[in-house]
Coordinates of C-alpha atoms in Angstrom, one line a residue:
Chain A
X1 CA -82.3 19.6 -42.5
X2 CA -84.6 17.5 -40.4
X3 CA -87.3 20.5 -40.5
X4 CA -87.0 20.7 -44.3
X5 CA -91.2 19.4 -44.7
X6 CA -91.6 19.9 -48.9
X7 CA -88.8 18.1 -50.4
X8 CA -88.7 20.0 -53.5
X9 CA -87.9 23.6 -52.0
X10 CA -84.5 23.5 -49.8
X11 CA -84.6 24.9 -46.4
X12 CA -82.9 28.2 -45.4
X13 CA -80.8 26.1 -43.1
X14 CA -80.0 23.4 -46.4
X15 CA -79.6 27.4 -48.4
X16 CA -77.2 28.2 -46.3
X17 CA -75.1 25.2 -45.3
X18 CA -74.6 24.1 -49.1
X19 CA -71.7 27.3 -49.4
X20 CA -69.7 25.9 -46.6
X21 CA -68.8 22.3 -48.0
X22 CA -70.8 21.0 -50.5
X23 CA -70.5 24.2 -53.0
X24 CA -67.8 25.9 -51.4
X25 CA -67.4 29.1 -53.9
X26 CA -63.6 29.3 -54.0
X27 CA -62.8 25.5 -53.6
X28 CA -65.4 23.7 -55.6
X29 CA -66.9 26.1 -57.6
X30 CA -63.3 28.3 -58.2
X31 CA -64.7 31.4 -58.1
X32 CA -63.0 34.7 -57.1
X33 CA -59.8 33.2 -57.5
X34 CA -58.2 36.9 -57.6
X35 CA -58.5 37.7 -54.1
X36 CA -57.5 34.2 -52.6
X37 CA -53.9 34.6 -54.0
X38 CA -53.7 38.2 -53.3
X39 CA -54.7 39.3 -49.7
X40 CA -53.8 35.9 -48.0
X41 CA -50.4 36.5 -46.7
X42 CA -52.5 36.1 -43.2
X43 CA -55.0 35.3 -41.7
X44 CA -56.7 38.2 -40.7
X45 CA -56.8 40.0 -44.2
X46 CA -58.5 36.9 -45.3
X47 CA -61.3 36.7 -42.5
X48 CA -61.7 40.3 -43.2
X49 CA -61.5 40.2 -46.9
X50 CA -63.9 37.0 -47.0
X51 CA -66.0 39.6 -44.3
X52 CA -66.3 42.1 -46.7
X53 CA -67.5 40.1 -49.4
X54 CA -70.0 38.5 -48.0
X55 CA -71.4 41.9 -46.7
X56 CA -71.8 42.8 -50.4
X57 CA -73.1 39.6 -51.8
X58 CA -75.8 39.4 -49.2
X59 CA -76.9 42.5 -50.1
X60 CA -76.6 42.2 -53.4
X61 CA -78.6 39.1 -53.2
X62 CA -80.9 40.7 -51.3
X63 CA -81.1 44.1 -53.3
X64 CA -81.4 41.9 -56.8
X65 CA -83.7 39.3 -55.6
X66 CA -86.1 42.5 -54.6
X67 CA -85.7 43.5 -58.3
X68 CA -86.1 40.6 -60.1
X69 CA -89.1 41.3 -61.0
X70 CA -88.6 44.9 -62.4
X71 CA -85.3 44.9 -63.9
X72 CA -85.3 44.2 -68.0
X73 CA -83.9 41.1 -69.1
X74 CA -82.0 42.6 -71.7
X75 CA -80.2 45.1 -69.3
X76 CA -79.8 43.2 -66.1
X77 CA -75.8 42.6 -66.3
X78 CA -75.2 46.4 -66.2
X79 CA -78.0 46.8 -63.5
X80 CA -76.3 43.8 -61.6
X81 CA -73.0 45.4 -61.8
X82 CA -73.9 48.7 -61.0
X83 CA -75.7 47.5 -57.5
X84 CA -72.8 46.0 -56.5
X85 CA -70.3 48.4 -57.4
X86 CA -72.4 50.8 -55.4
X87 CA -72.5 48.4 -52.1
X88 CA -68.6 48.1 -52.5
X89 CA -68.6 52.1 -52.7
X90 CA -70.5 52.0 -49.5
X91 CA -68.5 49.3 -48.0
X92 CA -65.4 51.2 -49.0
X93 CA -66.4 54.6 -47.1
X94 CA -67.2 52.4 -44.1
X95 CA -63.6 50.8 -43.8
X96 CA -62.1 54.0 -44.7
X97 CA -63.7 55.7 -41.8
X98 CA -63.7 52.7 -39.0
X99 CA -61.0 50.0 -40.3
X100 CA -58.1 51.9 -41.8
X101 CA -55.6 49.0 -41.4
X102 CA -57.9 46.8 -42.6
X103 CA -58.5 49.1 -45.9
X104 CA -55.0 49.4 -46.3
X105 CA -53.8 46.4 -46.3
X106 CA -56.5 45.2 -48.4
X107 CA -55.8 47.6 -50.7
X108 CA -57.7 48.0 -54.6
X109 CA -58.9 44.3 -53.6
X110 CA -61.8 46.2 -51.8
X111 CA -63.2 47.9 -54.6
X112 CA -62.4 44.9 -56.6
X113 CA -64.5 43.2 -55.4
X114 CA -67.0 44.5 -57.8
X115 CA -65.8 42.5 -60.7
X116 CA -65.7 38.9 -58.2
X117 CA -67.2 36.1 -59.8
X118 CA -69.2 35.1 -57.2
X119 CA -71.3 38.0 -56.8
X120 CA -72.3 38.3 -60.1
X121 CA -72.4 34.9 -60.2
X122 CA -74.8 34.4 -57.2
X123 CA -77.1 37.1 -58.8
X124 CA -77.2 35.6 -62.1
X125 CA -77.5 31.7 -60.4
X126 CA -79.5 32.1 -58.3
X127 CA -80.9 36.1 -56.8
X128 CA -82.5 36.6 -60.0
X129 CA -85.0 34.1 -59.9
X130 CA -85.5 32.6 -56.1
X131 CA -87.7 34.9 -53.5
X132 CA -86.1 37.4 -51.0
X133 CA -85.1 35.0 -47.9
X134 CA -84.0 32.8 -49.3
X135 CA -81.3 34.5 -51.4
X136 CA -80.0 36.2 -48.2
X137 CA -79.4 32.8 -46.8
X138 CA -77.5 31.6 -49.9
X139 CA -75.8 35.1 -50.3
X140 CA -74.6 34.7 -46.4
X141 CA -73.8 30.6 -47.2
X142 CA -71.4 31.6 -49.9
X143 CA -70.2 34.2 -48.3
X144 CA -69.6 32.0 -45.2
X145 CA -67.8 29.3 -47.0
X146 CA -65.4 31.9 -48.7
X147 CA -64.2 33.3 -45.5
X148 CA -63.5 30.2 -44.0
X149 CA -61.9 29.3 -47.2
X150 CA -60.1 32.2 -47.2
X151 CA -59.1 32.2 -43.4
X152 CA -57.5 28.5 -44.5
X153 CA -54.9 29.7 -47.3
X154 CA -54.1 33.0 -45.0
X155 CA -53.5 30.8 -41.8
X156 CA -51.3 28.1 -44.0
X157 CA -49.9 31.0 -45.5
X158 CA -48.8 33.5 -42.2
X159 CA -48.1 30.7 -39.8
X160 CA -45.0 29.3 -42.9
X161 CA -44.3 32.2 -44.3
X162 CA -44.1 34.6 -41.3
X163 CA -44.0 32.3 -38.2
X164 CA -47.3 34.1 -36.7
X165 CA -50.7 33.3 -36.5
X166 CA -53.2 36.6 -36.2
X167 CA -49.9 38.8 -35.4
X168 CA -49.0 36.8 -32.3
X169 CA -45.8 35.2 -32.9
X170 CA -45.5 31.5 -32.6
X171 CA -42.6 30.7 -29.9
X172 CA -39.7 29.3 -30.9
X173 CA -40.3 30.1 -34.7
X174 CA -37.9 33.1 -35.8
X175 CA -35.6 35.7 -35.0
X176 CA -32.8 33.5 -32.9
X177 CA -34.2 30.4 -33.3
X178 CA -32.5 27.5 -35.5
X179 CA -36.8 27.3 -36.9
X180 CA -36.8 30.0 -39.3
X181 CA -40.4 31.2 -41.5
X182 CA -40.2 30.5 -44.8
X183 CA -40.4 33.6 -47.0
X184 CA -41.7 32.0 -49.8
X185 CA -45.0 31.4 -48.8
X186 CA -45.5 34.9 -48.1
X187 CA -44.9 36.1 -51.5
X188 CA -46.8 35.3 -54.5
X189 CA -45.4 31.6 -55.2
X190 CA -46.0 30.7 -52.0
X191 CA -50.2 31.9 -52.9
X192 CA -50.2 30.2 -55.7
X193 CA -48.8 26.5 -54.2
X194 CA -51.1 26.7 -51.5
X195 CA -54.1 27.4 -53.1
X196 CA -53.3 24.7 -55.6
X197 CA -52.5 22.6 -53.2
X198 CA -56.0 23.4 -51.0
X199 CA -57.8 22.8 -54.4
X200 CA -56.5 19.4 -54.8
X201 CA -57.3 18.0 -51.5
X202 CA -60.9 19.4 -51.9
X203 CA -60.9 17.1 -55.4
X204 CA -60.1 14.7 -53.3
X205 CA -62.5 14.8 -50.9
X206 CA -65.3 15.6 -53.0
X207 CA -64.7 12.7 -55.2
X208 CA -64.5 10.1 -52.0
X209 CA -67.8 11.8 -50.4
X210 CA -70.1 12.8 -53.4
X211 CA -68.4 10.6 -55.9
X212 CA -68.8 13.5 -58.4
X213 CA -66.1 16.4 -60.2
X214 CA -66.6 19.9 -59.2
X215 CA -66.6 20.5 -62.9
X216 CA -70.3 18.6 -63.2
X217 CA -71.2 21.2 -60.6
X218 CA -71.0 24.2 -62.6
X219 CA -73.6 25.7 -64.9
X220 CA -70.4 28.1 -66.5
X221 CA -73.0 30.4 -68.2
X222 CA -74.4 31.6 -65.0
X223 CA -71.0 32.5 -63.9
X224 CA -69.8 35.2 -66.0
X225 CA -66.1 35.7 -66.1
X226 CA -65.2 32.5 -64.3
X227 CA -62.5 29.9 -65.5
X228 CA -65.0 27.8 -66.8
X229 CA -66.9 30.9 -68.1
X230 CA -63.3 31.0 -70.3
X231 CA -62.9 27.4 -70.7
X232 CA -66.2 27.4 -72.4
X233 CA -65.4 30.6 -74.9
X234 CA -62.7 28.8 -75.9
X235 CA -64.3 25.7 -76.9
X236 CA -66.9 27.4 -78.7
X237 CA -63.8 29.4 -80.4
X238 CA -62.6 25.9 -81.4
X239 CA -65.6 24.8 -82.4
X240 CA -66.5 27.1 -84.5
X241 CA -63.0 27.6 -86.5
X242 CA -63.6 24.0 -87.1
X243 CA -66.9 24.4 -89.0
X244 CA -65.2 27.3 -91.1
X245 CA -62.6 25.4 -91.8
X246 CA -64.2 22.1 -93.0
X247 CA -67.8 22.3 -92.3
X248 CA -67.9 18.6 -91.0
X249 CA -69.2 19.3 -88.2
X250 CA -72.8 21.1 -89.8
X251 CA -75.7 20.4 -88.0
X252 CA -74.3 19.5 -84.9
X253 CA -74.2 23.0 -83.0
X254 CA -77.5 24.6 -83.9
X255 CA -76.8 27.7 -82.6
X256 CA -73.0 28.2 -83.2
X257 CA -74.2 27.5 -87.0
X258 CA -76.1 30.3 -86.7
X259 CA -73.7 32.6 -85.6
X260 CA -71.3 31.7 -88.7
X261 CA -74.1 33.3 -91.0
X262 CA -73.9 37.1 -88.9
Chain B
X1 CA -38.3 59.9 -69.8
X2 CA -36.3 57.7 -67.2
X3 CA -39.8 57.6 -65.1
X4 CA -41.6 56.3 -68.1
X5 CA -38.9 53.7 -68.6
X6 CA -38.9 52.8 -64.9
X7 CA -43.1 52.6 -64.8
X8 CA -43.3 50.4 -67.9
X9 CA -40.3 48.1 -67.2
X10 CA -41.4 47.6 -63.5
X11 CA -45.3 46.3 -64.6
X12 CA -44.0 44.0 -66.9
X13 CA -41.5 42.6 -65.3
X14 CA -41.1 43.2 -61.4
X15 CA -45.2 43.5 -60.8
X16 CA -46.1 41.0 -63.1
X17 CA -49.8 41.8 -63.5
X18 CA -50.5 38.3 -63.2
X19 CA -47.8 36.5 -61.6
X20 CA -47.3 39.0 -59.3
X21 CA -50.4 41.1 -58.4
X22 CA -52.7 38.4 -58.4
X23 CA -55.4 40.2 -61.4
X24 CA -56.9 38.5 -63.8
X25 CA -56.0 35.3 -62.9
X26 CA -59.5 33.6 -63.9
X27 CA -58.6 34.4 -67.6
X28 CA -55.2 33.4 -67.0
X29 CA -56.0 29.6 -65.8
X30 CA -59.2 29.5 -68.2
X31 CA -57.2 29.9 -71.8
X32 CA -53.8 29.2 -71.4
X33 CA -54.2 25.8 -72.4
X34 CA -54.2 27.1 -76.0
X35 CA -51.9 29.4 -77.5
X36 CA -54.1 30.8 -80.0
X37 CA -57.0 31.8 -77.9
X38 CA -54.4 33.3 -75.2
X39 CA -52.5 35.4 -77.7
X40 CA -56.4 37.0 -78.8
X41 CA -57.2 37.5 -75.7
X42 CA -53.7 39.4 -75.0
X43 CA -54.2 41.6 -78.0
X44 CA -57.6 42.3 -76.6
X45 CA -56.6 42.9 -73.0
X46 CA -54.0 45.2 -74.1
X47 CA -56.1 47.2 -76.9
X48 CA -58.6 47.5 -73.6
X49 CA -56.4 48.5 -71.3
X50 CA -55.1 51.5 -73.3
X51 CA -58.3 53.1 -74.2
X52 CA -60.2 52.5 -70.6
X53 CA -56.6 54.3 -69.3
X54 CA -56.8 57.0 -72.2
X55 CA -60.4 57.7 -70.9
X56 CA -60.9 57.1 -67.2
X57 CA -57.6 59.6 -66.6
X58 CA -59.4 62.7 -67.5
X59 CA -62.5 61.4 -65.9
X60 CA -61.3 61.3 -62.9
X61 CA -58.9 64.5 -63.0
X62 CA -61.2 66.3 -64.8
X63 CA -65.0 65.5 -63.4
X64 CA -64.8 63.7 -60.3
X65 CA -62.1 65.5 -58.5
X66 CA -63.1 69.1 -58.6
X67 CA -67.0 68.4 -57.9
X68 CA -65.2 66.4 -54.5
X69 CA -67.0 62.7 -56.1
X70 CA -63.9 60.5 -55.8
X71 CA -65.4 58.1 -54.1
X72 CA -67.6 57.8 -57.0
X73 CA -64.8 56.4 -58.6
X74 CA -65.6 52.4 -58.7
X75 CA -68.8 52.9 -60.3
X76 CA -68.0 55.1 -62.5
X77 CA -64.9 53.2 -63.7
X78 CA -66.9 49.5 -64.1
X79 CA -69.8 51.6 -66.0
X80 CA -67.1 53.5 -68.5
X81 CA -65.3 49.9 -69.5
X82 CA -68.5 48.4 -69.9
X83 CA -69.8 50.8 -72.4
X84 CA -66.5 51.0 -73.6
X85 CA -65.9 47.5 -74.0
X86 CA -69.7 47.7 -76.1
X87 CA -68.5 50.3 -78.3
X88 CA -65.2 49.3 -79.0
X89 CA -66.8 45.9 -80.2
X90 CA -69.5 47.3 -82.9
X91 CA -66.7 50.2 -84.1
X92 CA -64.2 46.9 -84.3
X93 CA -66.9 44.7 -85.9
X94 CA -67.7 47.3 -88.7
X95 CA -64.4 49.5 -89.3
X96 CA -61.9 46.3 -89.2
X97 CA -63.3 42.7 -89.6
X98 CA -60.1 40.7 -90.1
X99 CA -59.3 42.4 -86.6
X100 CA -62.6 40.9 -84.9
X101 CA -61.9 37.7 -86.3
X102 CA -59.2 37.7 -83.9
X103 CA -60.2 38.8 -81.1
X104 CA -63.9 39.4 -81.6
X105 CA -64.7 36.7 -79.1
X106 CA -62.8 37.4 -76.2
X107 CA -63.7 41.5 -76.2
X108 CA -67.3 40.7 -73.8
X109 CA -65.4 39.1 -71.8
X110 CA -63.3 41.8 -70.6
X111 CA -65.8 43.2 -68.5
X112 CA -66.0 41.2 -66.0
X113 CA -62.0 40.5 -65.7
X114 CA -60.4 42.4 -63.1
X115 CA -57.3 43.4 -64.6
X116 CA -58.3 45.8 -66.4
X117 CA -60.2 47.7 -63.2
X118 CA -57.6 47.0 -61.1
X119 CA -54.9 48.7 -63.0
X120 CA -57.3 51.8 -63.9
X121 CA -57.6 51.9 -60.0
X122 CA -53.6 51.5 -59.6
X123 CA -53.0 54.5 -62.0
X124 CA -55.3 56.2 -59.7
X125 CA -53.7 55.4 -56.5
X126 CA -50.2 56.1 -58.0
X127 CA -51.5 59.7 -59.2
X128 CA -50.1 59.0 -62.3
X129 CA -50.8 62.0 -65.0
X130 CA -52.2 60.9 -68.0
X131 CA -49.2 59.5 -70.1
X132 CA -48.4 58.0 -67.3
X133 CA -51.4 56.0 -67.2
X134 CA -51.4 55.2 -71.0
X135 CA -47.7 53.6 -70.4
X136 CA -49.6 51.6 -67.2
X137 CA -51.7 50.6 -69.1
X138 CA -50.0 49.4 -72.2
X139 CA -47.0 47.7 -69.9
X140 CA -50.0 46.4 -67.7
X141 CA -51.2 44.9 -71.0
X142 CA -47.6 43.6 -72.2
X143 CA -47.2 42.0 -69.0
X144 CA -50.5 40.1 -69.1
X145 CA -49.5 38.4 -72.1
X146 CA -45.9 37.8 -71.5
X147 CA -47.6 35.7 -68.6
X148 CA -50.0 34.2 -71.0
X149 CA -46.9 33.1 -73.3
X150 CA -45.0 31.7 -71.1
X151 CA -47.7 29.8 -69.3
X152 CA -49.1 28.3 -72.1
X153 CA -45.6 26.4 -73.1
X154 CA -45.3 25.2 -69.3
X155 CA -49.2 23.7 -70.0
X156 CA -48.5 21.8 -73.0
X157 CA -45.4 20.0 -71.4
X158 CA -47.6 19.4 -68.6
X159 CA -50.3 18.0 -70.6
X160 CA -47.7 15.1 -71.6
X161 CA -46.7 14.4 -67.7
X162 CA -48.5 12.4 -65.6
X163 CA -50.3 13.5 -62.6
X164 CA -52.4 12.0 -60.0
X165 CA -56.2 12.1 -60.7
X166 CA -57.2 14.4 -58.1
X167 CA -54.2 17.5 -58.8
X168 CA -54.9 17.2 -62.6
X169 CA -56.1 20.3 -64.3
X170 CA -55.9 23.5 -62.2
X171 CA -54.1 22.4 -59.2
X172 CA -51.1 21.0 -61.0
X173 CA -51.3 24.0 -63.3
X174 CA -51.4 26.5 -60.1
X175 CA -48.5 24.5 -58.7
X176 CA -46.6 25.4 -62.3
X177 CA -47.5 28.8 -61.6
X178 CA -46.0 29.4 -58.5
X179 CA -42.9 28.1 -59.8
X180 CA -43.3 30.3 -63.1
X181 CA -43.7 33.2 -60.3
X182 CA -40.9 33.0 -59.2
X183 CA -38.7 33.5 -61.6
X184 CA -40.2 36.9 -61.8
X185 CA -38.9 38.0 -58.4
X186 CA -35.8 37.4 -60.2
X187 CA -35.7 40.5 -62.0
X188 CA -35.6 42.9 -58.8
X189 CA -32.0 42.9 -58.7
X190 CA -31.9 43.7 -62.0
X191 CA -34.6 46.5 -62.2
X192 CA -33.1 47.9 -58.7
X193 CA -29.5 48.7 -60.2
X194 CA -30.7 49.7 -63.5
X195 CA -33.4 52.6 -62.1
X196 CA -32.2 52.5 -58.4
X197 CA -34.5 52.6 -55.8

C-alpha cells in the first residue's frame, strides 16, 4: 500500500488484498454460504470450486463494470443475473470438456453458482459503479479470499473426516491403524460444525485486530439474497405489522409508512 | 405409485433439502429466528417450487432438448423463475390479498435463493418426467420447512443459553445445525427397509 499516492482512491493492490482478510466474502461478509457446506468434503473440490467462482466473478465484474454505463437502472438485476448465468454456462462447457472429475464431483454447485451471493453482490456493491480495473482486482480479491477460505473448511474437513489430504493418505491414519477418520466430518454435520466453528474464530479475530463486528461491515441491501439481506426483510416485516397493529410507531419509518398506504 | 412415494419421502426426509444438500441455507440462518416469518417464507418456497417445476419440465423436454440447447439450461431456468416469481406476485397481489399478506414479502426474495434452482436442476439430472418433478418439487418444498420448523424451536432455546461473545449468533446457531443434521441421517435405515434400495 506504500504506492497508494491519492488517499481517497484505494490502490489495485489495497482492491485486491481487502478480499483475503479484511472482507473475506465467506467469513466476514457470510456470503455464499451454500457452497461452503456442500462441496468441502476436501480440499481439492474447494480450491477448485473457490477456482471456478472467481473465474466468473472476475468476469462478471469486469463484463458489468464495462456496462455500467448502458444498462437501465430499473432492469439491471435481470441484466446482472443473466451475465452471470451465461459465464457459468461457459464455465460449465469448459469443465465438462477438460475437468470431468472436477464437474462431477462438484455437481449442480457449478451452475449454482449463478444464484451466489457474492457475485451478485460484487456487481451490485461495487462493479456497477467503480471503473474497469479496478473491479477486476476486487472481482479477483474476493474471489481469492473465497478459495482460500474454502481450501480451509475442505482441508479441516478431508484430513478428519477421511484421513487424507489432496487424496494422498496421511500414514498411520486408517485402514489397520488404532487412528481411525472420523466420518462425521465428512457428511453434512461435520460442514456445518466446521464452518461454524471457522466463523467464530474469524469473530474473534476481527474483533481483537479491527475492534469492529462483521455485521457493521455489511451494507445488506447491496447483497441481495444474503443472510442479512433476510435478517433485514424480516425486521422490516416486524416493523411494519407493528405500525398496523398499533400505529405507535407513525412517523418513525418514512418509507415503510408509505408502503402501508399501497 | 411406489416411485412417487419413494421420491417424495426420500427429499423430505433422507435429502433434507437443507440439512442435507446444503440449498438455501442463507434463508435458512437469516429467518429462522422467528416462527412467523419462516412459516411465510415456507408457504412461499413451496407455492414457488411447484409452479417453476410445473413449467421448467416441459421447457426443457419440450424446447431445449429437441433443438440440441441443453446447455442452455441455467439461463433459461434463472430467467423463467424470475419472471415467474414477478408474475406470481402481481396475479397473488390482485386475485388473493389475505394470501399476500402472508407471504407477499418474502416472494422477491426467491429469486435469488438457490433452492429453488437447485432442485429444478436436480429434476433435470434425475430425468424425472413431469409428475415426477411436481412431487420434487412439492417434497423439496415440504422439506425446506420441516427444516425451518424444527430450527426455529432449537433457536429460541438458544436464545435463553448463554454463549461466548464471539460464537453468538450464527456460529452457535450453525453448531445447532449440525447437530439438528444429524438426526436426519437417522432416517436411512428406515427409508432403506421400507423402499429397499
Amino acid at each position: 500500500m506504500a504506492d497508494n499516492k491519492n488517499k481517497n482512491t484505494c490502490s489495485c493492490a489495497c482492491e485486491f488484498s481487502k478480499g483475503i482478510i479484511k472482507e473475506n466474502p465467506l467469513l466476514v461478509l457470510l456470503l455464499g454460504t451454500c457452497p461452503a457446506l456442500a462441496v468441502t468434503t476436501s480440499a481439492w473440490d474447494g480450491v477448485g470450486m473457490g477456482l471456478a467462482a472467481t473465474f466468473v466473478l472476475v468476469l462478471s465484474n469486469l463484463v458489468i463494470s464495462l456496462l455500467r454505463n448502458i444498462i437501465p437502472d430499473r432492469v439491471r438485476i435481470p441484466s446482472y443475473i443473466t451475465i452471470i448465468a451465461s459465464l457459468v454456462t461457459i464455465l460449465q462447457l469448459f469443465l465438462e470438456a477438460y475437468l470431468p472429475d472436477l464437474n462431477k464431483s462438484l455437481g449442480i454447485f457449478i451452475p449454482l453458482i449463478t444464484v451466489n451471493c457474492i457475485i451478485l453482490g460484487r456487481a451490485e456493491a461495487y462493479a456497477n459503479k467503480k471503473p474497469v480495473l479496478p473491479s477486476i482486482f476486487d472481482g479477483l480479491g474476493m474471489g481469492v479470499g473465497f478459495t482460500i477460505a474454502l481450501f480451509l473448511i475442505g482441508s479441516i474437513r478431508e484430513i478428519l473426516g477421511s484421513g487424507s489430504f489432496f487424496n494422498i493418505a496421511i500414514p498411520f491414519v486408517g485402514g489397520d491403524n488404532i487412528l481411525q477418520p472420523i466420518l462425521i466430518f465428512a457428511l453434512p454435520p461435520g460442514g456445518f460444525a466446521i464452518f461454524g466453528l471457522l466463523i467464530a474464530i474469524s469473530n474473534k479475530l476481527n474483533a481483537h485486530f479491527y475492534a469492529r463486528q462483521p455485521a457493521e461491515l455489511m451494507d445488506h441491501e447491496h447483497y441481495p439474497g444474503s443472510i442479512y439481506d433476510y435478517q433485514n426483510t424480516l425486521l422490516e416485516a416486524e416493523t411494519r405489522d407493528a405500525i398496523l397493529a398499533g400505529g405507535q410507531l407513525d412517523g418513525a419509518f418514512p418509507q415503510i409508512v408509505e408502503r402501508k398506504g399501497e | 405409485m411406489i416411485d412417487i412415494a419413494k421420491i417424495l419421502f426420500t427429499v423430505i426426509l433422507l435429502n433434507n433439502i437443507v440439512l442435507s444438500q446444503f440449498l438455501g441455507v442463507c434463508s435458512f440462518l437469516g429467518l429462522t429466528t422467528d416462527l412467523k416469518n419462516s412459516m411465510g417464507m415456507s408457504f412461499a418456497v413451496i407455492f414457488v417450487m411447484v409452479v417453476s417445476s410445473a413449467i421448467t419440465q416441459p421447457i426443457f423436454q419440450y424446447l431445449l432438448v429437441p433443438n440440441n440447447l441443453e446447455y442452455l439450461q441455467t439461463v433459461v431456468f434463472i430467467l423463467v423463475i424470475a419472471s415467474a416469481v414477478q408474475i406470481l406476485e402481481a396475479i397473488i397481489k390482485k386475485v388473493f390479498p389475505p394470501l399476500y399478506k402472508g407471504m407477499g414479502i418474502y416472494l422477491p426474495l426467491i429469486t435469488t435463493n438457490c433452492a429453488i434452482l437447485g432442485i429444478m436442476l436436480v429434476n433435470i439430472q434425475e430425468s424425472y418426467t413431469f409428475f415426477e418433478s411436481l412431487v420434487n418439487g412439492f417434497g423439496a418444498g415440504v422439506s425446506y420447512m420441516l427444516a425451518m420448523f424444527l430450527f426455529v424451536g432449537v433457536r429460541k432455546k438458544m436464545a435463553q443459553a448463554k454463549i461466548p461473545a464471539f460464537f453468538e449468533g450464527l456460529p452457535a446457531a450453525l453448531v445447532a445445525a449440525a447437530i439438528v443434521s444429524v438426526s436426519f441421517n437417522g432416517f436411512k435405515g428406515v427409508l432403506e427397509n421400507i423402499f429397499g434400495r
